[in-house]
Short mmCIF file of C-alpha atoms and ligand atoms in Angstrom, two decimals:
data_model
loop_
_atom_site.label_atom_id
_atom_site.label_comp_id
_atom_site.label_asym_id
_atom_site.label_seq_id
_atom_site.Cartn_x
_atom_site.Cartn_y
_atom_site.Cartn_z
CA MET A 17 -23.04 15.28 10.17
CA ILE A 18 -21.32 11.95 9.53
CA ARG A 19 -23.13 9.83 6.92
CA HIS A 20 -22.61 6.28 5.77
CA ASP A 21 -25.43 6.07 3.22
CA TRP A 22 -23.86 8.00 0.34
CA SER A 23 -24.83 7.14 -3.22
CA LEU A 24 -22.54 7.38 -6.24
CA GLN A 25 -24.81 10.05 -7.76
CA GLU A 26 -24.51 12.26 -4.66
CA ILE A 27 -20.74 11.89 -4.60
CA ARG A 28 -20.59 12.68 -8.32
CA LEU A 29 -22.66 15.86 -7.81
CA ILE A 30 -20.26 17.00 -5.09
CA HIS A 31 -17.16 16.21 -7.15
CA ASP A 32 -18.51 18.10 -10.17
CA LEU A 33 -19.49 21.28 -8.27
CA PRO A 34 -17.96 24.56 -9.45
CA LEU A 35 -14.57 24.73 -7.73
CA PRO A 36 -15.39 27.70 -5.44
CA GLU A 37 -18.47 25.89 -4.10
CA LEU A 38 -16.61 22.57 -3.79
CA LEU A 39 -13.79 24.20 -1.83
CA TYR A 40 -16.22 26.14 0.34
CA ARG A 41 -18.04 22.93 1.30
CA ALA A 42 -14.78 21.06 1.85
CA GLN A 43 -13.46 23.87 4.06
CA SER A 44 -16.68 23.93 6.07
CA ALA A 45 -16.52 20.16 6.64
CA HIS A 46 -12.80 20.40 7.49
CA ARG A 47 -13.30 23.17 10.07
CA ALA A 48 -16.13 21.31 11.80
CA TYR A 49 -13.71 18.54 12.85
CA HIS A 50 -10.11 19.71 12.44
CA ASP A 51 -7.73 22.61 12.91
CA PRO A 52 -7.40 23.96 9.33
CA GLU A 53 -3.93 25.39 10.02
CA ALA A 54 -2.29 22.15 11.16
CA VAL A 55 -1.15 19.09 9.21
CA GLN A 56 0.08 15.86 10.71
CA GLY A 57 3.58 14.81 9.68
CA CYS A 58 4.04 11.06 9.18
CA ALA A 59 7.17 9.15 8.26
CA LEU A 60 7.42 5.97 6.26
CA LEU A 61 9.99 3.21 6.53
CA SER A 62 10.22 0.17 4.29
CA ILE A 63 11.04 -2.52 6.85
CA LYS A 64 11.12 -5.27 4.21
CA THR A 65 11.78 -4.23 0.65
CA GLY A 66 11.15 -5.79 -2.76
CA HIS A 67 10.58 -9.20 -4.28
CA CYS A 68 6.85 -9.17 -3.57
CA PRO A 69 4.84 -11.97 -5.20
CA GLU A 70 1.83 -9.74 -5.99
CA ASP A 71 1.32 -8.10 -9.40
CA CYS A 72 0.08 -4.60 -8.39
CA ALA A 73 0.70 -2.71 -11.65
CA TYR A 74 1.83 0.50 -9.92
CA CYS A 75 4.33 -1.03 -7.56
CA PRO A 76 8.12 -0.95 -7.86
CA GLN A 77 8.36 -3.77 -5.29
CA SER A 78 6.59 -6.46 -7.31
CA ALA A 79 9.01 -9.25 -8.27
CA ARG A 80 7.29 -9.37 -11.68
CA TYR A 81 8.65 -6.06 -12.96
CA GLU A 82 12.24 -4.99 -13.69
CA THR A 83 12.45 -1.81 -11.66
CA GLY A 84 16.06 -2.10 -10.57
CA LEU A 85 15.01 -2.44 -6.94
CA GLY A 86 16.94 -4.95 -4.83
CA SER A 87 15.37 -7.21 -2.25
CA GLU A 88 16.19 -6.58 1.41
CA PRO A 89 15.37 -8.83 4.38
CA LEU A 90 13.33 -7.59 7.36
CA LEU A 91 15.15 -4.79 9.20
CA SER A 92 16.16 -5.22 12.82
CA VAL A 93 14.14 -3.67 15.66
CA ARG A 94 17.13 -1.47 16.43
CA GLU A 95 17.42 -0.05 12.87
CA THR A 96 13.68 0.58 12.78
CA LEU A 97 13.58 2.41 16.11
CA ARG A 98 16.58 4.51 15.08
CA ALA A 99 14.59 5.65 12.03
CA ALA A 100 11.51 6.31 14.18
CA LYS A 101 13.50 8.48 16.63
CA ASN A 102 14.95 10.41 13.74
CA ALA A 103 11.46 10.91 12.24
CA LYS A 104 10.19 12.17 15.59
CA ALA A 105 13.06 14.65 15.81
CA ASN A 106 12.07 15.89 12.33
CA GLY A 107 8.46 16.58 13.36
CA ALA A 108 6.63 13.34 12.56
CA THR A 109 4.07 12.12 15.11
CA ARG A 110 3.10 8.97 13.21
CA PHE A 111 5.53 6.28 12.04
CA CYS A 112 4.42 3.87 9.30
CA MET A 113 6.23 0.61 8.67
CA GLY A 114 5.67 -1.01 5.26
CA ALA A 115 6.58 -4.52 4.14
CA ALA A 116 6.48 -5.97 0.62
CA TRP A 117 4.54 -9.05 1.67
CA ARG A 118 1.39 -10.54 0.18
CA GLU A 119 0.39 -11.38 3.74
CA ALA A 120 2.04 -10.97 7.10
CA PRO A 121 4.13 -14.09 7.88
CA GLU A 122 3.83 -16.20 11.01
CA GLY A 123 6.80 -16.85 13.32
CA PRO A 124 9.90 -14.84 14.24
CA GLU A 125 9.43 -12.20 11.54
CA PHE A 126 5.96 -11.35 12.82
CA GLU A 127 7.26 -11.27 16.40
CA ARG A 128 9.92 -8.82 15.29
CA VAL A 129 7.28 -6.52 13.78
CA VAL A 130 5.32 -6.72 17.06
CA GLU A 131 8.49 -5.59 18.90
CA MET A 132 8.88 -2.71 16.44
CA VAL A 133 5.30 -1.60 17.15
CA ARG A 134 5.92 -1.69 20.91
CA GLY A 135 9.09 0.33 20.50
CA VAL A 136 7.47 3.01 18.33
CA ARG A 137 4.61 3.39 20.82
CA GLU A 138 7.14 3.76 23.65
CA LEU A 139 8.56 6.76 21.78
CA GLY A 140 5.15 8.41 22.12
CA MET A 141 4.41 8.20 18.40
CA GLU A 142 1.42 6.71 16.61
CA ALA A 143 2.44 3.40 15.05
CA CYS A 144 1.06 2.23 11.70
CA CYS A 145 1.89 -0.93 9.76
CA THR A 146 1.15 -2.12 6.25
CA LEU A 147 2.10 -5.77 5.90
CA GLY A 148 -0.43 -7.13 3.40
CA MET A 149 -3.27 -9.45 4.40
CA LEU A 150 -3.71 -10.32 8.10
CA THR A 151 -5.44 -13.12 9.99
CA GLN A 152 -7.68 -12.18 12.92
CA ASP A 153 -5.08 -13.52 15.34
CA GLN A 154 -2.34 -11.36 13.80
CA ALA A 155 -4.57 -8.27 13.93
CA ASN A 156 -5.28 -8.99 17.60
CA ARG A 157 -1.59 -9.43 18.39
CA LEU A 158 -0.76 -6.11 16.73
CA ALA A 159 -3.59 -4.50 18.71
CA GLU A 160 -2.16 -5.88 21.96
CA ALA A 161 1.22 -4.39 21.10
CA GLY A 162 -0.48 -1.00 20.87
CA LEU A 163 -0.64 -0.56 17.07
CA THR A 164 -2.51 2.68 16.33
CA ALA A 165 -3.49 2.02 12.71
CA TYR A 166 -3.23 -0.57 9.97
CA ASN A 167 -2.87 0.63 6.38
CA HIS A 168 -4.48 -1.53 3.73
CA ASN A 169 -5.65 0.32 0.63
CA LEU A 170 -8.56 -0.54 -1.64
CA ASP A 171 -6.55 1.42 -4.26
CA THR A 172 -9.44 2.05 -6.71
CA SER A 173 -13.07 1.15 -7.51
CA PRO A 174 -14.16 -2.50 -7.48
CA GLU A 175 -14.80 -2.17 -11.25
CA PHE A 176 -11.29 -0.96 -12.17
CA TYR A 177 -9.42 -3.05 -9.58
CA GLY A 178 -8.99 -6.09 -11.89
CA GLU A 179 -7.05 -3.94 -14.38
CA ILE A 180 -4.44 -3.23 -11.70
CA ILE A 181 -4.14 -6.35 -9.52
CA THR A 182 -5.00 -9.94 -10.36
CA THR A 183 -3.29 -11.83 -7.53
CA ARG A 184 -5.73 -10.91 -4.75
CA SER A 185 -9.33 -9.79 -4.84
CA TYR A 186 -11.16 -6.70 -3.67
CA GLN A 187 -13.01 -8.97 -1.25
CA ASP A 188 -9.67 -10.19 0.22
CA ARG A 189 -8.88 -6.57 1.00
CA LEU A 190 -12.29 -5.92 2.55
CA ASP A 191 -11.86 -9.06 4.68
CA THR A 192 -8.50 -7.85 6.06
CA LEU A 193 -10.02 -4.42 6.77
CA ALA A 194 -12.87 -6.07 8.70
CA ARG A 195 -10.34 -8.03 10.81
CA VAL A 196 -8.44 -4.83 11.59
CA ARG A 197 -11.67 -3.11 12.61
CA ARG A 198 -12.61 -6.05 14.85
CA SER A 199 -9.21 -5.95 16.59
CA GLY A 200 -9.75 -2.34 17.68
CA VAL A 201 -6.84 -0.98 15.63
CA THR A 202 -7.91 2.07 13.58
CA VAL A 203 -8.21 1.71 9.82
CA CYS A 204 -6.03 3.56 7.31
CA CYS A 205 -7.47 2.94 3.84
CA GLY A 206 -7.33 4.91 0.61
CA GLY A 207 -6.09 4.60 -2.92
CA ILE A 208 -4.19 5.90 -5.91
CA ILE A 209 -5.20 8.48 -8.52
CA GLY A 210 -3.60 8.50 -11.97
CA MET A 211 -3.60 4.81 -12.91
CA GLY A 212 -5.78 5.35 -16.01
CA GLU A 213 -9.04 5.11 -14.04
CA SER A 214 -12.16 7.14 -14.93
CA ILE A 215 -13.65 9.82 -12.70
CA GLU A 216 -16.39 7.31 -11.90
CA ASP A 217 -13.68 4.91 -10.62
CA ARG A 218 -12.19 7.61 -8.37
CA LEU A 219 -15.63 8.26 -6.93
CA GLY A 220 -16.32 4.52 -6.72
CA LEU A 221 -13.31 4.27 -4.37
CA ILE A 222 -14.58 7.18 -2.24
CA LEU A 223 -18.02 5.55 -2.14
CA GLN A 224 -16.52 2.28 -0.85
CA LEU A 225 -14.72 4.17 1.93
CA ALA A 226 -17.55 6.53 2.80
CA ARG A 227 -20.11 3.73 3.11
CA GLN A 228 -18.05 2.00 5.79
CA ASP A 229 -19.34 2.46 9.32
CA PRO A 230 -17.26 3.81 10.99
CA HIS A 231 -15.33 5.56 8.22
CA PRO A 232 -11.63 4.73 8.02
CA GLU A 233 -10.02 7.12 10.53
CA SER A 234 -7.26 7.74 7.98
CA VAL A 235 -7.68 8.09 4.20
CA PRO A 236 -4.43 8.29 2.20
CA ILE A 237 -4.90 9.68 -1.30
CA ASN A 238 -1.82 8.88 -3.39
CA SER A 239 -0.98 10.31 -6.78
CA LEU A 240 0.67 7.54 -8.81
CA VAL A 241 4.46 7.65 -8.62
CA ARG A 242 5.31 6.43 -12.12
CA VAL A 243 8.17 3.97 -11.79
CA ALA A 244 10.10 2.79 -14.88
CA GLY A 245 9.61 -0.94 -15.44
CA THR A 246 6.08 -1.08 -13.96
CA PRO A 247 3.12 -1.47 -16.35
CA LEU A 248 1.86 2.00 -15.34
CA ALA A 249 5.14 3.82 -16.02
CA GLY A 250 3.69 5.58 -19.08
CA GLN A 251 0.49 6.95 -17.51
CA ALA A 252 -0.25 10.63 -17.98
CA PRO A 253 0.27 12.75 -14.85
CA VAL A 254 -2.85 13.94 -12.99
CA GLY A 255 -3.50 17.70 -12.98
CA GLY A 256 -3.52 19.57 -9.66
CA LEU A 257 -7.12 20.73 -10.01
CA GLU A 258 -8.30 17.21 -10.76
CA PHE A 259 -6.41 15.84 -7.78
CA ALA A 260 -7.72 18.53 -5.44
CA ARG A 261 -11.29 17.68 -6.49
CA VAL A 262 -10.74 14.11 -5.26
CA ILE A 263 -9.34 15.36 -1.94
CA ALA A 264 -12.27 17.76 -1.47
CA THR A 265 -14.80 15.04 -2.25
CA ALA A 266 -13.17 12.68 0.28
CA ARG A 267 -13.14 15.48 2.88
CA ILE A 268 -16.87 16.20 2.41
CA ALA A 269 -17.88 12.52 2.40
CA MET A 270 -15.72 11.66 5.46
CA PRO A 271 -15.46 14.92 7.42
CA SER A 272 -13.93 13.53 10.63
CA SER A 273 -11.26 11.37 8.93
CA ILE A 274 -7.68 12.47 8.42
CA VAL A 275 -7.25 12.87 4.66
CA ARG A 276 -3.62 12.34 3.79
CA LEU A 277 -1.92 13.95 0.79
CA SER A 278 0.32 10.91 0.37
CA ALA A 279 2.58 9.76 -2.48
CA GLY A 280 3.26 11.94 -5.52
CA ARG A 281 4.00 15.33 -3.94
CA LEU A 282 7.41 15.56 -5.60
CA GLU A 283 5.70 16.05 -8.95
CA MET A 284 3.20 18.60 -7.63
CA SER A 285 3.80 22.34 -7.60
CA GLU A 286 3.63 24.25 -4.32
CA GLU A 287 0.37 25.72 -5.56
CA GLY A 288 -1.02 22.25 -6.31
CA GLN A 289 -0.18 21.06 -2.80
CA ALA A 290 -1.59 24.28 -1.30
CA LEU A 291 -4.85 23.61 -3.11
CA CYS A 292 -4.97 20.13 -1.58
CA PHE A 293 -4.63 21.63 1.93
CA LEU A 294 -7.40 24.10 1.11
CA ALA A 295 -9.48 21.15 -0.14
CA GLY A 296 -9.15 19.46 3.26
CA ALA A 297 -5.96 17.40 3.24
CA ASN A 298 -4.43 17.48 6.74
CA SER A 299 -1.44 15.17 6.64
CA ILE A 300 1.72 14.64 4.61
CA PHE A 301 4.64 12.23 4.61
CA LEU A 302 7.84 13.90 5.80
CA GLY A 303 11.34 12.85 4.79
CA GLU A 304 13.15 12.34 1.54
CA ARG A 305 11.92 8.80 0.96
CA LEU A 306 8.45 7.26 0.87
CA LEU A 307 8.90 3.47 0.88
CA THR A 308 11.23 3.16 -2.11
CA THR A 309 10.66 6.38 -4.09
CA PRO A 310 11.71 9.97 -3.36
CA ASN A 311 9.64 12.60 -1.50
CA PRO A 312 10.26 16.35 -1.07
CA ALA A 313 13.16 17.42 1.19
CA SER A 314 12.20 18.72 4.64
CA SER A 315 13.47 22.18 3.72
CA GLU A 316 10.92 22.26 0.87
CA ASP A 317 8.10 21.23 3.18
CA GLU A 318 9.10 23.71 5.87
CA GLY A 319 9.14 26.43 3.20
CA LEU A 320 5.71 25.51 1.88
CA LEU A 321 4.06 25.33 5.32
CA SER A 322 5.66 28.58 6.41
CA LYS A 323 4.54 30.38 3.22
CA MET A 324 1.03 29.12 3.90
CA GLY A 325 1.15 30.16 7.57
CA MET A 326 0.49 26.55 8.48
CA ARG A 327 2.30 24.22 10.88
CA LEU A 328 2.88 20.57 11.73
CA CYS A 329 0.73 19.07 14.53
CA GLU A 330 2.84 18.78 17.67
CA GLN A 331 0.89 15.90 19.21
CA PRO A 332 -0.39 12.58 17.86
CA LEU A 333 -3.98 12.82 16.60
CA THR A 334 -5.30 9.28 16.83
CA THR A 335 -5.74 7.22 19.96
CA VAL A 336 -5.86 3.44 19.82
CA SER A 337 -9.54 3.33 20.70
CA GLY A 338 -10.18 5.05 17.36
CA SER A 339 -11.26 8.39 18.78
CA GLN A 340 -9.53 11.50 17.45
CA SER A 341 -8.77 14.57 19.47
N1 SAM B 6 2.47 -4.97 0.54
C1 SAM B 6 1.51 -4.31 1.33
C2 SAM B 6 0.21 -4.06 0.61
O1 SAM B 6 0.21 -3.90 -0.61
O2 SAM B 6 -0.81 -4.01 1.28
C3 SAM B 6 2.01 -3.01 1.93
C4 SAM B 6 2.88 -2.04 1.15
S1 SAM B 6 2.16 -1.29 -0.29
C5 SAM B 6 3.59 -0.57 -1.04
C6 SAM B 6 1.18 0.03 0.36
C7 SAM B 6 0.45 0.94 -0.62
O3 SAM B 6 1.35 1.82 -1.26
C8 SAM B 6 -0.29 0.30 -1.79
O4 SAM B 6 -1.53 -0.21 -1.43
C9 SAM B 6 -0.45 1.46 -2.74
O5 SAM B 6 -1.70 2.11 -2.55
C10 SAM B 6 0.71 2.39 -2.38
N2 SAM B 6 1.66 2.47 -3.51
C11 SAM B 6 2.53 1.53 -3.90
N3 SAM B 6 3.23 1.91 -4.98
C12 SAM B 6 2.78 3.15 -5.31
C13 SAM B 6 3.09 4.08 -6.35
N4 SAM B 6 3.99 3.79 -7.29
N5 SAM B 6 2.44 5.25 -6.37
C14 SAM B 6 1.51 5.55 -5.42
N6 SAM B 6 1.17 4.71 -4.41
C15 SAM B 6 1.78 3.53 -4.36
C1 DTB B 7 -0.12 4.79 1.30
O1 DTB B 7 -1.30 4.90 0.94
N1 DTB B 7 0.91 5.41 0.73
C2 DTB B 7 2.16 5.00 1.34
C3 DTB B 7 1.68 4.19 2.57
N2 DTB B 7 0.27 4.05 2.32
C4 DTB B 7 2.30 2.91 2.91
C5 DTB B 7 3.06 4.28 0.42
C6 DTB B 7 3.41 5.04 -0.85
C7 DTB B 7 4.39 4.26 -1.61
C8 DTB B 7 4.86 4.95 -2.84
C9 DTB B 7 5.80 4.12 -3.63
C10 DTB B 7 7.10 3.78 -2.94
O2 DTB B 7 7.76 4.67 -2.37
O3 DTB B 7 7.52 2.62 -3.01
FE1 SF4 B 8 3.46 -6.18 -3.04
FE2 SF4 B 8 2.16 -4.28 -1.70
FE3 SF4 B 8 3.65 -3.68 -3.88
FE4 SF4 B 8 1.37 -4.99 -4.19
S1 SF4 B 8 1.59 -2.90 -3.36
S2 SF4 B 8 3.33 -5.51 -5.18
S3 SF4 B 8 1.34 -6.26 -2.36
S4 SF4 B 8 4.40 -4.47 -1.95
#
């Protein structure tokens, strides 16, 4: 049953269950809506890199931190579609284009992104964008171009958010998410674990997502990639069991959503990643680069999936109307 009336106490009780019971419930929820042997492969491309005016404390692309990352102008449609074709050939069915903008610009740059979305859809892939804040008109134009999903993360609980970002509010993010929802594009919204937040903050994020009606169709759970020069570079790594508990809790609270084991896999063991799949994660990013940081090589991922007797989904999972097959 899909619920939207979760309380923090209920989510806490689930998260704190003995691990065998938590995994059993997560598996049961997973199997009610998804093939437990298949994961969706997605690919990321940074279409506009660096020099972002925001101060997100985790992010290598903020202009405020010395991370050694250059600034690159918006890629061409041709370069982007070349990367998308390559991603498709490597097994990805969803292509996500990320830009280091506070908000999507108006004018020729936006038109170029619209062309990219059209081109990715023509390849038969799901198209996702993450461009910062959007106006309603921009969301509608992306919808018209066939955009499958828009990624805009809440990142953490409303209470902890101010420790991480000061240049835009939680409400700004909720407003953009509402515009995406209104446009008919599906919502991709999640957060980051390992920024120094409490367990209550992790569950506060899940509560925010699980109280939305409908739930975000896609929920990326990132483990912080600690980048030298960012304020969060010295955070302690998150243990695999702790991380899997968050995945399982998200899976139980939002059973029909795709829960994505997103950034941070390079630092996880094979066993840690396997536990995340058993806890209900059913998507990973493929390819050696996320936006600006490294990701496991495809040979590693092929090895892991084959050892688990699992496989990549051959077909896209999300249709533009928001229904999942
Ligand atoms: N600038 C746009 C925005 O912030 O909405 C889009 C790109 S931004 C890089 C997309 C998401 O990547 C962020 O919301 C954050 O959750 C995630 N992210 C960024 N840096 C990360 C890091 N070092 N570790 C894990 N996730 C990260
Ligand atoms: C999301 O939640 N994770 C992806 C995607 N949405 C855009 C981004 C991860 C970025 C990790 C840091 C980097 O490579 O720059
Ligand atoms: Fe900019 Fe997005 Fe990075 Fe924040 S997460 S600094 S908005 S690119």
